[in-house]
JSON list of C-alpha atoms in Angstrom, two decimals:
[
{"chain": "A", "resi": 1, "resn": "MET", "atom": "CA", "xyz": [245.05, 128.70, 50.95]},
{"chain": "A", "resi": 2, "resn": "THR", "atom": "CA", "xyz": [242.04, 130.95, 50.33]},
{"chain": "A", "resi": 3, "resn": "ARG", "atom": "CA", "xyz": [240.35, 133.15, 52.86]},
{"chain": "A", "resi": 4, "resn": "GLY", "atom": "CA", "xyz": [237.19, 131.07, 52.42]},
{"chain": "A", "resi": 5, "resn": "ARG", "atom": "CA", "xyz": [239.01, 127.93, 53.58]},
{"chain": "A", "resi": 6, "resn": "VAL", "atom": "CA", "xyz": [240.47, 129.74, 56.57]},
{"chain": "A", "resi": 7, "resn": "ARG", "atom": "CA", "xyz": [237.05, 131.03, 57.52]},
{"chain": "A", "resi": 8, "resn": "ARG", "atom": "CA", "xyz": [235.46, 127.57, 57.16]},
{"chain": "A", "resi": 9, "resn": "GLY", "atom": "CA", "xyz": [238.21, 126.05, 59.29]},
{"chain": "A", "resi": 10, "resn": "ARG", "atom": "CA", "xyz": [237.70, 128.57, 62.04]},
{"chain": "A", "resi": 11, "resn": "LEU", "atom": "CA", "xyz": [233.93, 128.03, 61.97]},
{"chain": "A", "resi": 12, "resn": "ALA", "atom": "CA", "xyz": [234.43, 124.27, 62.26]},
{"chain": "A", "resi": 13, "resn": "VAL", "atom": "CA", "xyz": [236.70, 124.71, 65.31]},
{"chain": "A", "resi": 14, "resn": "ALA", "atom": "CA", "xyz": [234.23, 127.11, 66.92]},
{"chain": "A", "resi": 15, "resn": "ALA", "atom": "CA", "xyz": [231.36, 124.69, 66.34]},
{"chain": "A", "resi": 16, "resn": "LEU", "atom": "CA", "xyz": [233.34, 121.82, 67.88]},
{"chain": "A", "resi": 17, "resn": "LEU", "atom": "CA", "xyz": [234.26, 123.94, 70.90]},
{"chain": "A", "resi": 18, "resn": "ALA", "atom": "CA", "xyz": [230.64, 125.01, 71.43]},
{"chain": "A", "resi": 19, "resn": "ALA", "atom": "CA", "xyz": [229.45, 121.41, 71.23]},
{"chain": "A", "resi": 20, "resn": "LEU", "atom": "CA", "xyz": [231.98, 120.20, 73.79]},
{"chain": "A", "resi": 21, "resn": "LEU", "atom": "CA", "xyz": [231.22, 123.03, 76.19]},
{"chain": "A", "resi": 22, "resn": "GLY", "atom": "CA", "xyz": [227.53, 122.27, 75.85]},
{"chain": "A", "resi": 23, "resn": "VAL", "atom": "CA", "xyz": [228.13, 118.64, 76.80]},
{"chain": "A", "resi": 24, "resn": "LEU", "atom": "CA", "xyz": [230.16, 119.69, 79.84]},
{"chain": "A", "resi": 25, "resn": "ALA", "atom": "CA", "xyz": [227.54, 122.17, 80.96]},
{"chain": "A", "resi": 26, "resn": "ALA", "atom": "CA", "xyz": [224.82, 119.52, 80.71]},
{"chain": "A", "resi": 27, "resn": "ALA", "atom": "CA", "xyz": [226.86, 116.86, 82.55]},
{"chain": "A", "resi": 28, "resn": "PRO", "atom": "CA", "xyz": [225.20, 115.56, 85.72]},
{"chain": "A", "resi": 29, "resn": "ALA", "atom": "CA", "xyz": [226.51, 116.75, 89.07]},
{"chain": "A", "resi": 30, "resn": "GLN", "atom": "CA", "xyz": [229.23, 114.65, 90.62]},
{"chain": "A", "resi": 31, "resn": "ALA", "atom": "CA", "xyz": [228.31, 112.59, 93.63]},
{"chain": "A", "resi": 32, "resn": "ALA", "atom": "CA", "xyz": [228.97, 114.24, 96.97]},
{"chain": "A", "resi": 33, "resn": "GLY", "atom": "CA", "xyz": [228.63, 111.05, 98.98]},
{"chain": "A", "resi": 34, "resn": "TYR", "atom": "CA", "xyz": [225.94, 109.15, 100.84]},
{"chain": "A", "resi": 35, "resn": "ARG", "atom": "CA", "xyz": [223.30, 110.30, 103.30]},
{"chain": "A", "resi": 36, "resn": "TYR", "atom": "CA", "xyz": [223.19, 108.00, 106.31]},
{"chain": "A", "resi": 37, "resn": "TRP", "atom": "CA", "xyz": [223.40, 107.51, 110.08]},
{"chain": "A", "resi": 38, "resn": "SER", "atom": "CA", "xyz": [226.95, 106.87, 111.31]},
{"chain": "A", "resi": 39, "resn": "PHE", "atom": "CA", "xyz": [227.73, 105.18, 114.63]},
{"chain": "A", "resi": 40, "resn": "TRP", "atom": "CA", "xyz": [230.36, 106.45, 117.09]},
{"chain": "A", "resi": 41, "resn": "GLU", "atom": "CA", "xyz": [231.96, 105.56, 120.41]},
{"chain": "A", "resi": 42, "resn": "ARG", "atom": "CA", "xyz": [233.31, 107.99, 122.96]},
{"chain": "A", "resi": 43, "resn": "ASP", "atom": "CA", "xyz": [236.97, 107.48, 123.83]},
{"chain": "A", "resi": 44, "resn": "GLY", "atom": "CA", "xyz": [237.73, 109.89, 126.64]},
{"chain": "A", "resi": 45, "resn": "LYS", "atom": "CA", "xyz": [237.12, 113.32, 125.13]},
{"chain": "A", "resi": 46, "resn": "GLU", "atom": "CA", "xyz": [237.12, 112.15, 121.50]},
{"chain": "A", "resi": 47, "resn": "TRP", "atom": "CA", "xyz": [234.66, 110.48, 119.18]},
{"chain": "A", "resi": 48, "resn": "THR", "atom": "CA", "xyz": [235.94, 107.44, 117.26]},
{"chain": "A", "resi": 49, "resn": "TYR", "atom": "CA", "xyz": [234.13, 105.70, 114.43]},
{"chain": "A", "resi": 50, "resn": "ALA", "atom": "CA", "xyz": [232.71, 102.44, 115.77]},
{"chain": "A", "resi": 51, "resn": "SER", "atom": "CA", "xyz": [234.47, 99.29, 114.60]},
{"chain": "A", "resi": 52, "resn": "GLN", "atom": "CA", "xyz": [231.20, 97.36, 114.44]},
{"chain": "A", "resi": 53, "resn": "GLY", "atom": "CA", "xyz": [227.54, 98.12, 113.90]},
{"chain": "A", "resi": 54, "resn": "PRO", "atom": "CA", "xyz": [225.04, 98.94, 116.67]},
{"chain": "A", "resi": 55, "resn": "GLY", "atom": "CA", "xyz": [223.35, 95.57, 116.15]},
{"chain": "A", "resi": 56, "resn": "THR", "atom": "CA", "xyz": [226.43, 93.69, 117.37]},
{"chain": "A", "resi": 57, "resn": "ALA", "atom": "CA", "xyz": [228.21, 96.21, 119.63]},
{"chain": "A", "resi": 58, "resn": "ARG", "atom": "CA", "xyz": [227.58, 95.62, 123.34]},
{"chain": "A", "resi": 59, "resn": "PRO", "atom": "CA", "xyz": [228.47, 98.71, 125.38]},
{"chain": "A", "resi": 60, "resn": "ALA", "atom": "CA", "xyz": [229.45, 98.49, 129.04]},
{"chain": "A", "resi": 61, "resn": "ASP", "atom": "CA", "xyz": [227.87, 100.38, 131.88]},
{"chain": "A", "resi": 62, "resn": "GLY", "atom": "CA", "xyz": [229.11, 103.96, 131.76]},
{"chain": "A", "resi": 63, "resn": "ASP", "atom": "CA", "xyz": [229.86, 104.01, 128.02]},
{"chain": "A", "resi": 64, "resn": "VAL", "atom": "CA", "xyz": [228.84, 106.89, 125.76]},
{"chain": "A", "resi": 65, "resn": "GLN", "atom": "CA", "xyz": [227.88, 106.27, 122.15]},
{"chain": "A", "resi": 66, "resn": "GLY", "atom": "CA", "xyz": [226.71, 108.57, 119.40]},
{"chain": "A", "resi": 67, "resn": "PHE", "atom": "CA", "xyz": [224.70, 108.55, 116.20]},
{"chain": "A", "resi": 68, "resn": "ARG", "atom": "CA", "xyz": [225.12, 111.28, 113.57]},
{"chain": "A", "resi": 69, "resn": "PHE", "atom": "CA", "xyz": [223.07, 111.85, 110.42]},
{"chain": "A", "resi": 70, "resn": "SER", "atom": "CA", "xyz": [225.10, 113.45, 107.63]},
{"chain": "A", "resi": 71, "resn": "VAL", "atom": "CA", "xyz": [226.26, 113.30, 104.05]},
{"chain": "A", "resi": 72, "resn": "SER", "atom": "CA", "xyz": [229.75, 111.87, 103.64]},
{"chain": "A", "resi": 73, "resn": "ASP", "atom": "CA", "xyz": [231.85, 109.68, 101.37]},
{"chain": "A", "resi": 74, "resn": "ASP", "atom": "CA", "xyz": [232.98, 107.18, 103.98]},
{"chain": "A", "resi": 75, "resn": "SER", "atom": "CA", "xyz": [234.02, 106.75, 107.61]},
{"chain": "A", "resi": 76, "resn": "LYS", "atom": "CA", "xyz": [237.16, 108.86, 107.07]},
{"chain": "A", "resi": 77, "resn": "ASP", "atom": "CA", "xyz": [235.21, 112.06, 106.52]},
{"chain": "A", "resi": 78, "resn": "SER", "atom": "CA", "xyz": [231.97, 111.36, 108.39]},
{"chain": "A", "resi": 79, "resn": "ALA", "atom": "CA", "xyz": [230.72, 114.18, 110.57]},
{"chain": "A", "resi": 80, "resn": "LYS", "atom": "CA", "xyz": [230.99, 113.38, 114.27]},
{"chain": "A", "resi": 81, "resn": "PRO", "atom": "CA", "xyz": [228.25, 113.91, 116.84]},
{"chain": "A", "resi": 82, "resn": "ARG", "atom": "CA", "xyz": [228.52, 117.38, 118.27]},
{"chain": "A", "resi": 83, "resn": "ASP", "atom": "CA", "xyz": [229.58, 117.87, 121.89]},
{"chain": "A", "resi": 84, "resn": "PRO", "atom": "CA", "xyz": [229.04, 117.83, 124.81]},
{"chain": "A", "resi": 85, "resn": "ALA", "atom": "CA", "xyz": [228.90, 114.11, 125.57]},
{"chain": "A", "resi": 86, "resn": "ASP", "atom": "CA", "xyz": [229.61, 113.49, 129.23]},
{"chain": "A", "resi": 87, "resn": "PHE", "atom": "CA", "xyz": [228.19, 110.31, 130.80]},
{"chain": "A", "resi": 88, "resn": "ASP", "atom": "CA", "xyz": [227.66, 111.85, 134.25]},
{"chain": "A", "resi": 89, "resn": "ALA", "atom": "CA", "xyz": [225.70, 114.73, 132.73]},
{"chain": "A", "resi": 90, "resn": "ILE", "atom": "CA", "xyz": [223.63, 112.50, 130.46]},
{"chain": "A", "resi": 91, "resn": "CYS", "atom": "CA", "xyz": [222.74, 109.93, 133.12]},
{"chain": "A", "resi": 92, "resn": "GLU", "atom": "CA", "xyz": [222.67, 112.10, 136.22]},
{"chain": "A", "resi": 93, "resn": "ASP", "atom": "CA", "xyz": [218.89, 111.57, 136.64]},
{"chain": "A", "resi": 94, "resn": "THR", "atom": "CA", "xyz": [219.02, 107.80, 136.04]},
{"chain": "A", "resi": 95, "resn": "PRO", "atom": "CA", "xyz": [220.15, 105.92, 139.16]},
{"chain": "A", "resi": 96, "resn": "ALA", "atom": "CA", "xyz": [222.06, 102.67, 138.78]},
{"chain": "A", "resi": 97, "resn": "LYS", "atom": "CA", "xyz": [220.18, 99.36, 139.17]},
{"chain": "A", "resi": 98, "resn": "ASP", "atom": "CA", "xyz": [221.41, 95.83, 139.82]},
{"chain": "A", "resi": 99, "resn": "GLY", "atom": "CA", "xyz": [221.38, 93.68, 136.69]},
{"chain": "A", "resi": 100, "resn": "ARG", "atom": "CA", "xyz": [221.06, 96.72, 134.43]},
{"chain": "A", "resi": 101, "resn": "LYS", "atom": "CA", "xyz": [223.55, 98.96, 132.70]},
{"chain": "A", "resi": 102, "resn": "ARG", "atom": "CA", "xyz": [223.37, 102.61, 131.74]},
{"chain": "A", "resi": 103, "resn": "VAL", "atom": "CA", "xyz": [224.56, 103.85, 128.36]},
{"chain": "A", "resi": 104, "resn": "GLY", "atom": "CA", "xyz": [224.79, 107.54, 127.49]},
{"chain": "A", "resi": 105, "resn": "LEU", "atom": "CA", "xyz": [223.54, 108.19, 123.99]},
{"chain": "A", "resi": 106, "resn": "VAL", "atom": "CA", "xyz": [223.97, 111.26, 121.77]},
{"chain": "A", "resi": 107, "resn": "VAL", "atom": "CA", "xyz": [221.61, 111.49, 118.80]},
{"chain": "A", "resi": 108, "resn": "ASP", "atom": "CA", "xyz": [222.66, 114.22, 116.37]},
{"chain": "A", "resi": 109, "resn": "PHE", "atom": "CA", "xyz": [220.18, 114.68, 113.53]},
{"chain": "A", "resi": 110, "resn": "GLY", "atom": "CA", "xyz": [222.63, 116.79, 111.54]},
{"chain": "A", "resi": 111, "resn": "THR", "atom": "CA", "xyz": [222.30, 120.13, 109.81]},
{"chain": "A", "resi": 112, "resn": "ALA", "atom": "CA", "xyz": [219.86, 121.53, 107.28]},
{"chain": "A", "resi": 113, "resn": "GLY", "atom": "CA", "xyz": [222.48, 120.75, 104.65]},
{"chain": "A", "resi": 114, "resn": "ASP", "atom": "CA", "xyz": [222.32, 117.08, 105.63]},
{"chain": "A", "resi": 115, "resn": "ALA", "atom": "CA", "xyz": [218.53, 116.86, 105.47]},
{"chain": "A", "resi": 116, "resn": "PRO", "atom": "CA", "xyz": [216.62, 115.25, 102.60]},
{"chain": "A", "resi": 117, "resn": "GLY", "atom": "CA", "xyz": [214.47, 117.64, 100.61]},
{"chain": "A", "resi": 118, "resn": "GLY", "atom": "CA", "xyz": [211.41, 118.87, 102.46]},
{"chain": "A", "resi": 119, "resn": "GLU", "atom": "CA", "xyz": [212.59, 117.72, 105.91]},
{"chain": "A", "resi": 120, "resn": "THR", "atom": "CA", "xyz": [213.93, 119.68, 108.87]},
{"chain": "A", "resi": 121, "resn": "PRO", "atom": "CA", "xyz": [216.34, 117.91, 111.23]},
{"chain": "A", "resi": 122, "resn": "PRO", "atom": "CA", "xyz": [215.19, 117.71, 114.87]},
{"chain": "A", "resi": 123, "resn": "LYS", "atom": "CA", "xyz": [217.41, 119.20, 117.53]},
{"chain": "A", "resi": 124, "resn": "ARG", "atom": "CA", "xyz": [220.34, 117.19, 118.77]},
{"chain": "A", "resi": 125, "resn": "ARG", "atom": "CA", "xyz": [219.52, 115.36, 122.00]},
{"chain": "A", "resi": 126, "resn": "THR", "atom": "CA", "xyz": [220.98, 113.05, 124.58]},
{"chain": "A", "resi": 127, "resn": "ALA", "atom": "CA", "xyz": [219.40, 110.19, 126.50]},
{"chain": "A", "resi": 128, "resn": "CYS", "atom": "CA", "xyz": [220.38, 107.70, 129.17]},
{"chain": "A", "resi": 129, "resn": "ALA", "atom": "CA", "xyz": [219.40, 104.16, 128.16]},
{"chain": "A", "resi": 130, "resn": "GLN", "atom": "CA", "xyz": [219.04, 101.70, 131.02]},
{"chain": "A", "resi": 131, "resn": "VAL", "atom": "CA", "xyz": [218.99, 98.21, 129.58]},
{"chain": "A", "resi": 132, "resn": "GLY", "atom": "CA", "xyz": [219.93, 94.64, 130.36]},
{"chain": "A", "resi": 133, "resn": "GLU", "atom": "CA", "xyz": [223.60, 93.87, 130.86]},
{"chain": "A", "resi": 134, "resn": "ASP", "atom": "CA", "xyz": [223.78, 91.93, 127.59]},
{"chain": "A", "resi": 135, "resn": "ALA", "atom": "CA", "xyz": [221.93, 94.51, 125.47]},
{"chain": "A", "resi": 136, "resn": "THR", "atom": "CA", "xyz": [223.37, 95.76, 122.20]},
{"chain": "A", "resi": 137, "resn": "SER", "atom": "CA", "xyz": [223.76, 99.39, 121.21]},
{"chain": "A", "resi": 138, "resn": "ALA", "atom": "CA", "xyz": [220.76, 99.01, 118.89]},
{"chain": "A", "resi": 139, "resn": "GLU", "atom": "CA", "xyz": [218.63, 97.80, 121.80]},
{"chain": "A", "resi": 140, "resn": "ALA", "atom": "CA", "xyz": [219.82, 100.68, 123.95]},
{"chain": "A", "resi": 141, "resn": "LEU", "atom": "CA", "xyz": [218.93, 103.13, 121.19]},
{"chain": "A", "resi": 142, "resn": "ALA", "atom": "CA", "xyz": [215.52, 101.55, 120.65]},
{"chain": "A", "resi": 143, "resn": "SER", "atom": "CA", "xyz": [214.70, 102.01, 124.34]},
{"chain": "A", "resi": 144, "resn": "VAL", "atom": "CA", "xyz": [214.98, 105.81, 124.10]},
{"chain": "A", "resi": 145, "resn": "ALA", "atom": "CA", "xyz": [214.51, 106.82, 120.44]},
{"chain": "A", "resi": 146, "resn": "LYS", "atom": "CA", "xyz": [211.70, 104.87, 118.80]},
{"chain": "A", "resi": 147, "resn": "PRO", "atom": "CA", "xyz": [210.68, 104.39, 116.10]},
{"chain": "A", "resi": 148, "resn": "LEU", "atom": "CA", "xyz": [213.77, 103.05, 114.39]},
{"chain": "A", "resi": 149, "resn": "ARG", "atom": "CA", "xyz": [213.76, 102.03, 110.76]},
{"chain": "A", "resi": 150, "resn": "TYR", "atom": "CA", "xyz": [216.08, 99.50, 109.12]},
{"chain": "A", "resi": 151, "resn": "ASP", "atom": "CA", "xyz": [216.44, 98.26, 105.56]},
{"chain": "A", "resi": 152, "resn": "SER", "atom": "CA", "xyz": [216.55, 94.64, 104.42]},
{"chain": "A", "resi": 153, "resn": "LYS", "atom": "CA", "xyz": [220.31, 94.53, 105.07]},
{"chain": "A", "resi": 154, "resn": "ALA", "atom": "CA", "xyz": [219.91, 95.74, 108.67]},
{"chain": "A", "resi": 155, "resn": "LEU", "atom": "CA", "xyz": [221.27, 99.20, 107.85]},
{"chain": "A", "resi": 156, "resn": "LEU", "atom": "CA", "xyz": [219.95, 101.81, 110.27]},
{"chain": "A", "resi": 157, "resn": "CYS", "atom": "CA", "xyz": [217.84, 104.17, 108.16]},
{"chain": "A", "resi": 158, "resn": "ALA", "atom": "CA", "xyz": [215.96, 106.35, 110.65]},
{"chain": "A", "resi": 159, "resn": "ILE", "atom": "CA", "xyz": [216.04, 107.27, 114.33]},
{"chain": "A", "resi": 160, "resn": "ASP", "atom": "CA", "xyz": [212.93, 108.61, 116.01]},
{"chain": "A", "resi": 161, "resn": "GLY", "atom": "CA", "xyz": [211.32, 108.60, 112.57]},
{"chain": "A", "resi": 162, "resn": "TYR", "atom": "CA", "xyz": [213.99, 110.78, 110.94]},
{"chain": "A", "resi": 163, "resn": "PRO", "atom": "CA", "xyz": [214.35, 110.85, 108.02]},
{"chain": "A", "resi": 164, "resn": "LYS", "atom": "CA", "xyz": [210.91, 109.78, 106.87]},
{"chain": "A", "resi": 165, "resn": "THR", "atom": "CA", "xyz": [212.21, 108.09, 103.73]},
{"chain": "A", "resi": 166, "resn": "GLY", "atom": "CA", "xyz": [215.49, 107.00, 102.19]},
{"chain": "A", "resi": 167, "resn": "CYS", "atom": "CA", "xyz": [218.34, 104.88, 103.46]},
{"chain": "A", "resi": 168, "resn": "GLY", "atom": "CA", "xyz": [222.00, 105.43, 102.66]},
{"chain": "A", "resi": 169, "resn": "GLU", "atom": "CA", "xyz": [221.18, 106.91, 99.27]},
{"chain": "A", "resi": 170, "resn": "GLN", "atom": "CA", "xyz": [223.80, 108.57, 97.09]},
{"chain": "A", "resi": 171, "resn": "VAL", "atom": "CA", "xyz": [223.38, 112.30, 96.75]},
{"chain": "A", "resi": 172, "resn": "SER", "atom": "CA", "xyz": [224.81, 114.92, 94.42]},
{"chain": "A", "resi": 173, "resn": "GLU", "atom": "CA", "xyz": [226.56, 118.13, 95.42]},
{"chain": "A", "resi": 174, "resn": "GLU", "atom": "CA", "xyz": [223.73, 120.25, 94.07]},
{"chain": "A", "resi": 175, "resn": "THR", "atom": "CA", "xyz": [221.34, 118.76, 96.63]},
{"chain": "A", "resi": 176, "resn": "THR", "atom": "CA", "xyz": [223.47, 119.74, 99.63]},
{"chain": "A", "resi": 177, "resn": "THR", "atom": "CA", "xyz": [224.00, 123.10, 101.29]},
{"chain": "A", "resi": 178, "resn": "LYS", "atom": "CA", "xyz": [227.46, 124.38, 100.31]},
{"chain": "A", "resi": 179, "resn": "THR", "atom": "CA", "xyz": [227.72, 127.03, 103.02]},
{"chain": "A", "resi": 180, "resn": "GLN", "atom": "CA", "xyz": [227.64, 124.38, 105.71]},
{"chain": "A", "resi": 181, "resn": "PRO", "atom": "CA", "xyz": [229.35, 121.18, 104.53]},
{"chain": "A", "resi": 182, "resn": "ALA", "atom": "CA", "xyz": [227.85, 118.15, 106.20]},
{"chain": "A", "resi": 183, "resn": "THR", "atom": "CA", "xyz": [231.13, 116.27, 106.42]},
{"chain": "A", "resi": 184, "resn": "GLY", "atom": "CA", "xyz": [233.38, 119.06, 107.64]},
{"chain": "A", "resi": 185, "resn": "THR", "atom": "CA", "xyz": [235.84, 118.48, 104.78]},
{"chain": "A", "resi": 186, "resn": "GLY", "atom": "CA", "xyz": [234.45, 120.79, 102.09]},
{"chain": "A", "resi": 187, "resn": "THR", "atom": "CA", "xyz": [235.49, 124.34, 101.43]},
{"chain": "A", "resi": 188, "resn": "GLY", "atom": "CA", "xyz": [232.03, 125.70, 102.13]},
{"chain": "A", "resi": 189, "resn": "ASP", "atom": "CA", "xyz": [232.52, 128.61, 99.76]},
{"chain": "A", "resi": 190, "resn": "GLY", "atom": "CA", "xyz": [229.29, 127.97, 97.91]},
{"chain": "A", "resi": 191, "resn": "ASP", "atom": "CA", "xyz": [230.94, 128.22, 94.48]},
{"chain": "A", "resi": 192, "resn": "ASP", "atom": "CA", "xyz": [230.98, 124.57, 93.47]},
{"chain": "A", "resi": 193, "resn": "ASP", "atom": "CA", "xyz": [227.69, 123.41, 92.00]},
{"chain": "A", "resi": 194, "resn": "GLY", "atom": "CA", "xyz": [228.91, 119.87, 91.39]},
{"chain": "A", "resi": 195, "resn": "GLY", "atom": "CA", "xyz": [229.35, 120.40, 87.63]},
{"chain": "A", "resi": 196, "resn": "PRO", "atom": "CA", "xyz": [232.54, 120.66, 85.60]},
{"chain": "A", "resi": 197, "resn": "SER", "atom": "CA", "xyz": [235.04, 123.13, 86.98]},
{"chain": "A", "resi": 198, "resn": "VAL", "atom": "CA", "xyz": [236.18, 126.27, 85.19]},
{"chain": "A", "resi": 199, "resn": "GLY", "atom": "CA", "xyz": [239.66, 124.74, 84.97]},
{"chain": "A", "resi": 200, "resn": "LEU", "atom": "CA", "xyz": [238.29, 121.65, 83.27]},
{"chain": "A", "resi": 201, "resn": "ILE", "atom": "CA", "xyz": [236.32, 123.69, 80.75]},
{"chain": "A", "resi": 202, "resn": "ALA", "atom": "CA", "xyz": [239.35, 125.88, 80.05]},
{"chain": "A", "resi": 203, "resn": "GLY", "atom": "CA", "xyz": [241.49, 122.79, 79.56]},
{"chain": "A", "resi": 204, "resn": "VAL", "atom": "CA", "xyz": [239.04, 121.30, 77.09]},
{"chain": "A", "resi": 205, "resn": "ALA", "atom": "CA", "xyz": [238.88, 124.61, 75.24]},
{"chain": "A", "resi": 206, "resn": "ALA", "atom": "CA", "xyz": [242.66, 124.68, 74.96]},
{"chain": "A", "resi": 207, "resn": "VAL", "atom": "CA", "xyz": [242.73, 121.13, 73.60]},
{"chain": "A", "resi": 208, "resn": "VAL", "atom": "CA", "xyz": [240.06, 121.97, 71.04]},
{"chain": "A", "resi": 209, "resn": "LEU", "atom": "CA", "xyz": [241.86, 125.14, 69.92]},
{"chain": "A", "resi": 210, "resn": "LEU", "atom": "CA", "xyz": [245.16, 123.34, 69.60]},
{"chain": "A", "resi": 211, "resn": "GLY", "atom": "CA", "xyz": [243.46, 120.61, 67.61]},
{"chain": "A", "resi": 212, "resn": "GLY", "atom": "CA", "xyz": [241.89, 123.21, 65.35]},
{"chain": "A", "resi": 213, "resn": "ALA", "atom": "CA", "xyz": [245.25, 124.88, 64.83]},
{"chain": "A", "resi": 214, "resn": "GLY", "atom": "CA", "xyz": [246.71, 121.54, 63.82]},
{"chain": "A", "resi": 215, "resn": "ILE", "atom": "CA", "xyz": [243.95, 121.01, 61.27]},
{"chain": "A", "resi": 216, "resn": "TRP", "atom": "CA", "xyz": [244.48, 124.51, 59.88]},
{"chain": "A", "resi": 217, "resn": "GLN", "atom": "CA", "xyz": [248.24, 123.97, 59.54]},
{"chain": "A", "resi": 218, "resn": "ALA", "atom": "CA", "xyz": [247.69, 120.63, 57.81]},
{"chain": "A", "resi": 219, "resn": "ARG", "atom": "CA", "xyz": [245.28, 122.20, 55.32]},
{"chain": "A", "resi": 220, "resn": "ARG", "atom": "CA", "xyz": [247.70, 125.04, 54.73]},
{"chain": "A", "resi": 221, "resn": "ARG", "atom": "CA", "xyz": [250.50, 122.64, 53.87]},
{"chain": "A", "resi": 222, "resn": "ARG", "atom": "CA", "xyz": [248.25, 120.82, 51.41]},
{"chain": "A", "resi": 223, "resn": "ALA", "atom": "CA", "xyz": [247.12, 124.07, 49.79]}
]
C-alpha cells in the first residue's frame, strides 16, 4: 500500500468525522418540557398534585389549594407552590359567612427561568376566596385573580393575565435559565445547553475512527 493511499484514507476519515460533528453541533436543542400552570392541593404540611382539574374540583371550606407556573416534563417533576400556605393565615381577615365557603389560594408565578421571553413573573401571592358552597376551584380562583385565560380545551393558560401569551407550549433547554431549574430536578450547573453532550460527540468520534481503521485495514489487505 502506497503512502498516497494511506494519506487519502486518513483524509477521508477526517472529512467524515468533521461532517458528523458538524451535524451534531447544528442539532436542535432537546426539549426541556412544557411551560404551564399546575394545580395543587394542600395535604397537611405537604403539597400534592391535584387528581382533577380546577374546573371540576370542588374544595371544602377550609381547604388550601395552589397554582404554580413552571417548566416541567410532567406531574412527577412539576415545581410545587412555595410555602407558606396556612389557611388561618391566608383567611384571617375574611370572616366566615352562612352559605359560603372560604378557600385559601396560593398563586405562585414561578421564577425568571420559568418566564416566557420578555416577561417578568409577578410576586407570589395568597388570597382567600369566599364563594358559594358548590363552587369549583376555578370559580374560587376567578373570584380573586382575574383575568384568567383558557384555551379551547379548557386548559388554564394564564392567571391574573400572566403569561400574556402561550399555553402549555413545549420549550427547549436553551430557553430556560440553567442556574435555577424550574422543576427542581435539574443539576443547575449551567453547563448543559440542550445540545449533544461531550460524551455523545466523543462516542461518535470513536465510532468514526474505528470505522476508518477498518477501511484502512481492508485496503491494506487488498494492496
